[in-house]
Amino acid sequence: DAARAAVAAHTRHVADFPEPGVVFADLTPVFADGAALAAVIDGLAAAGRDDDGARSVDLVAGLDARGFLLGSGVALRLGVGTLAVRKAGKLPPPVLREEYQLEYGSAALEVPAEGIELEGRRILIVDDVLATGGTVGAAVALLRRAGAIVERVSVVLDLEALGGRGRLQQLPGGGITVSA
Ligand code: 5GP
């Protein structure tokens, strides 16, 4: 489909980044192309509608940082608002925080604990790439702890060899939509 073609045409594959042996899928040229960006946003937004086309989420959560580029566009398409799920230390207090393991060390994601009602909100999580699933897993746990209902996760690209999807099977209805 259109998103798949756009990603295939514009993704840059960079060997040995961020470390030796890793091939990084750089979607920068996808986002910088108007038609490709629109195709990708449409593909992601489809995950926020049910089979009849009715909207099934109330809020789009974009993951730091490339998920922000996508989350706002997806939210506009769906007619809902967007929430930036931030890396630690960026948001003013009070925050809810979820730590997760990286290959070396750990990281944390945060959302505001005040100023936005997350209790009972139906959420679509959006990010560019699913790799090991650690980031999305932490975002799901964090938003659930805040009382939200994570309806779906929508990513542009799933690096299937890294097994992220298998680690996220606790999501309802298969949970993860890949648009390219
Ligand atoms: P995970 O936590 O699933 O291992 O990694 C996913 C996070 O790392 C995402 O936020 C994603 O942006 C970033 N990431 C990991 N590998 C790649 C890659 O090859 N390309 C891009 N664009 N991002 C990646």
Coordinates of C-alpha atoms and ligand atoms in Angstrom, one line a residue:
D1 CA 0.0 0.0 0.0
A2 CA 1.0 3.7 0.0
A3 CA 2.8 3.8 3.3
R4 CA 4.7 0.6 2.6
A5 CA 5.8 2.0 -0.8
A6 CA 6.8 5.4 0.7
V7 CA 8.9 3.8 3.4
A8 CA 10.6 1.4 0.9
A9 CA 11.4 4.3 -1.4
H10 CA 12.7 6.8 1.2
T11 CA 14.2 4.9 4.1
R12 CA 18.0 5.2 4.5
H13 CA 19.8 2.1 5.9
V14 CA 22.9 3.0 7.9
A15 CA 25.4 0.3 8.8
D16 CA 27.1 0.3 12.2
F17 CA 24.9 2.9 13.8
P18 CA 24.5 3.5 16.8
E19 CA 27.0 0.7 17.3
P20 CA 28.9 -1.8 15.2
G21 CA 26.8 -4.6 13.7
V22 CA 23.5 -2.6 13.9
V23 CA 21.8 -1.5 10.7
F24 CA 19.8 1.6 11.5
A25 CA 16.6 2.3 9.6
D26 CA 16.7 6.1 9.2
L27 CA 13.2 7.4 8.3
T28 CA 14.3 11.1 8.1
P29 CA 13.8 11.2 4.3
V30 CA 10.4 9.6 4.7
F31 CA 9.2 12.4 7.1
A32 CA 10.8 15.1 4.9
D33 CA 8.8 14.1 1.8
G34 CA 5.2 15.5 1.8
A35 CA 3.5 12.6 0.0
A36 CA 5.4 10.0 2.0
L37 CA 4.6 11.7 5.3
A38 CA 0.9 11.8 4.4
A39 CA 0.9 8.1 3.5
V40 CA 2.6 7.1 6.7
I41 CA 0.3 9.3 8.9
D42 CA -2.7 7.8 7.2
G43 CA -1.4 4.3 7.7
L44 CA -0.8 5.0 11.4
A45 CA -4.2 6.7 11.9
A46 CA -6.1 3.7 10.5
A47 CA -5.2 1.9 13.8
G48 CA -7.4 4.4 15.6
R49 CA -10.5 3.4 13.8
D50 CA -12.6 0.3 14.1
D51 CA -13.8 -1.8 11.1
D52 CA -16.8 0.6 10.5
G53 CA -14.5 3.6 10.4
A54 CA -15.6 4.9 13.8
R55 CA -12.9 6.4 16.0
S56 CA -11.8 3.9 18.7
V57 CA -9.4 6.1 20.6
D58 CA -9.6 9.5 22.5
L59 CA -5.9 10.4 22.6
V60 CA -2.7 9.7 20.6
A61 CA 0.5 9.2 22.6
G62 CA 3.7 9.9 20.6
L63 CA 6.9 8.4 22.0
D64 CA 10.1 10.5 22.4
A65 CA 11.2 11.8 20.0
R66 CA 10.3 10.6 16.5
G67 CA 6.9 9.5 17.7
F68 CA 6.2 13.2 18.3
L69 CA 6.6 13.9 14.6
L70 CA 3.9 11.4 13.9
G71 CA 1.6 11.7 16.9
S72 CA 0.4 15.2 16.1
G73 CA -0.5 14.4 12.5
V74 CA -2.2 11.2 13.5
A75 CA -4.2 13.0 16.2
L76 CA -5.3 15.7 13.6
R77 CA -6.4 13.0 11.2
L78 CA -8.5 11.3 14.0
G79 CA -9.8 14.5 15.5
V80 CA -8.3 14.0 18.9
G81 CA -5.5 15.5 21.0
T82 CA -1.9 14.2 21.4
L83 CA 0.3 13.5 24.4
A84 CA 4.1 13.5 24.3
V85 CA 5.5 10.6 26.3
R86 CA 8.9 12.0 27.3
K87 CA 12.3 10.7 28.2
A88 CA 13.2 11.3 31.8
G89 CA 13.9 14.9 33.1
K90 CA 12.0 16.9 30.4
L91 CA 8.6 17.4 32.0
P92 CA 7.9 19.6 35.0
P93 CA 6.7 17.8 38.1
P94 CA 4.7 16.0 39.1
V95 CA 5.3 13.1 36.7
L96 CA 4.6 9.4 36.5
R97 CA 7.8 7.5 35.5
E98 CA 8.5 4.0 34.1
E99 CA 12.0 2.7 34.0
Y100 CA 13.1 0.1 31.4
Q101 CA 16.2 -1.8 30.5
L102 CA 18.3 -1.1 27.5
E103 CA 21.0 -3.4 26.2
Y104 CA 23.4 -1.4 28.4
G105 CA 21.9 0.4 31.3
S106 CA 18.4 1.7 31.7
A107 CA 16.1 4.5 30.6
A108 CA 12.8 6.0 31.7
L109 CA 9.7 7.5 30.2
E110 CA 7.5 10.0 31.8
V111 CA 4.0 11.5 31.5
P112 CA 2.4 14.4 33.5
A113 CA 0.7 13.3 36.7
E114 CA -1.4 16.5 36.7
G115 CA -3.0 18.7 34.1
I116 CA -4.2 16.0 31.8
E117 CA -6.8 13.3 32.7
L118 CA -5.6 9.9 31.6
E119 CA -7.9 7.8 33.7
G120 CA -10.2 5.8 31.3
R121 CA -8.8 7.5 28.2
R122 CA -8.5 5.2 25.2
I123 CA -5.1 5.6 23.8
L124 CA -3.3 4.9 20.5
I125 CA 0.5 4.8 21.0
V126 CA 2.5 5.9 18.0
D127 CA 6.3 5.5 17.2
D128 CA 8.5 5.3 14.2
V129 CA 10.2 1.9 14.7
L130 CA 9.6 -1.1 16.9
A131 CA 12.9 -2.8 17.7
T132 CA 13.2 -4.9 20.9
G133 CA 9.9 -3.6 22.1
G134 CA 11.4 -2.2 25.3
T135 CA 10.3 1.4 24.6
V136 CA 6.7 0.5 23.7
G137 CA 6.5 -1.9 26.6
A138 CA 7.4 0.8 29.0
A139 CA 5.0 3.3 27.4
V140 CA 2.2 0.7 27.7
A141 CA 3.0 0.1 31.4
L142 CA 3.2 3.8 32.2
L143 CA 0.0 4.7 30.5
R144 CA -1.8 1.8 32.2
R145 CA -0.5 2.9 35.5
A146 CA -1.9 6.3 34.9
G147 CA -5.3 4.6 34.4
A148 CA -5.5 4.8 30.6
I149 CA -6.7 2.1 28.3
V150 CA -4.0 1.3 25.7
E151 CA -6.2 0.3 22.7
R152 CA -3.5 -0.1 20.1
V153 CA 0.1 0.5 19.2
S154 CA 0.9 1.8 15.7
V155 CA 4.4 1.9 14.3
V156 CA 5.8 2.7 10.9
L157 CA 8.3 -0.1 10.8
D158 CA 8.7 -3.3 12.8
L159 CA 12.3 -4.7 12.8
E160 CA 10.8 -8.2 13.1
A161 CA 14.2 -9.9 13.7
L162 CA 14.4 -8.1 17.1
G163 CA 11.3 -9.8 18.4
G164 CA 9.5 -6.7 19.8
R165 CA 6.0 -7.9 18.8
G166 CA 6.5 -11.1 20.8
R167 CA 7.3 -9.2 23.9
L168 CA 4.1 -7.1 23.6
Q169 CA 1.5 -9.8 23.3
Q170 CA -0.3 -8.6 26.4
L171 CA -2.0 -6.0 24.2
P172 CA -5.7 -6.6 23.3
G173 CA -6.6 -7.8 19.8
G174 CA -3.0 -8.4 18.6
G175 CA -2.3 -4.9 19.6
I176 CA 0.3 -3.7 17.1
T177 CA -0.4 -2.3 13.7
V178 CA 2.5 -1.8 11.3
S179 CA 2.0 0.6 8.5
A180 CA 5.0 -0.3 6.4
Ligands
5GP1 P1 13.1 -0.7 21.2 O1 12.9 -0.1 22.6 O2 11.9 -1.3 20.6 O3 14.3 -1.6 21.2 O4 13.6 0.5 20.3 C1 12.6 1.4 19.8 C2 13.1 2.8 19.9 O5 14.4 3.0 19.4 C3 12.1 3.6 19.1 O6 11.8 4.8 19.8 C4 12.9 3.9 17.9 O7 12.8 5.3 17.5 C5 14.4 3.6 18.2 N1 15.0 2.7 17.2 C6 15.6 1.5 17.4 N2 16.1 1.0 16.3 C7 15.9 1.9 15.4 C8 16.1 2.0 13.9 O8 16.7 1.1 13.3 N3 15.7 3.1 13.3 C9 15.0 4.1 13.9 N4 14.6 5.1 13.2 N5 14.8 4.1 15.2 C10 15.2 3.0 15.9

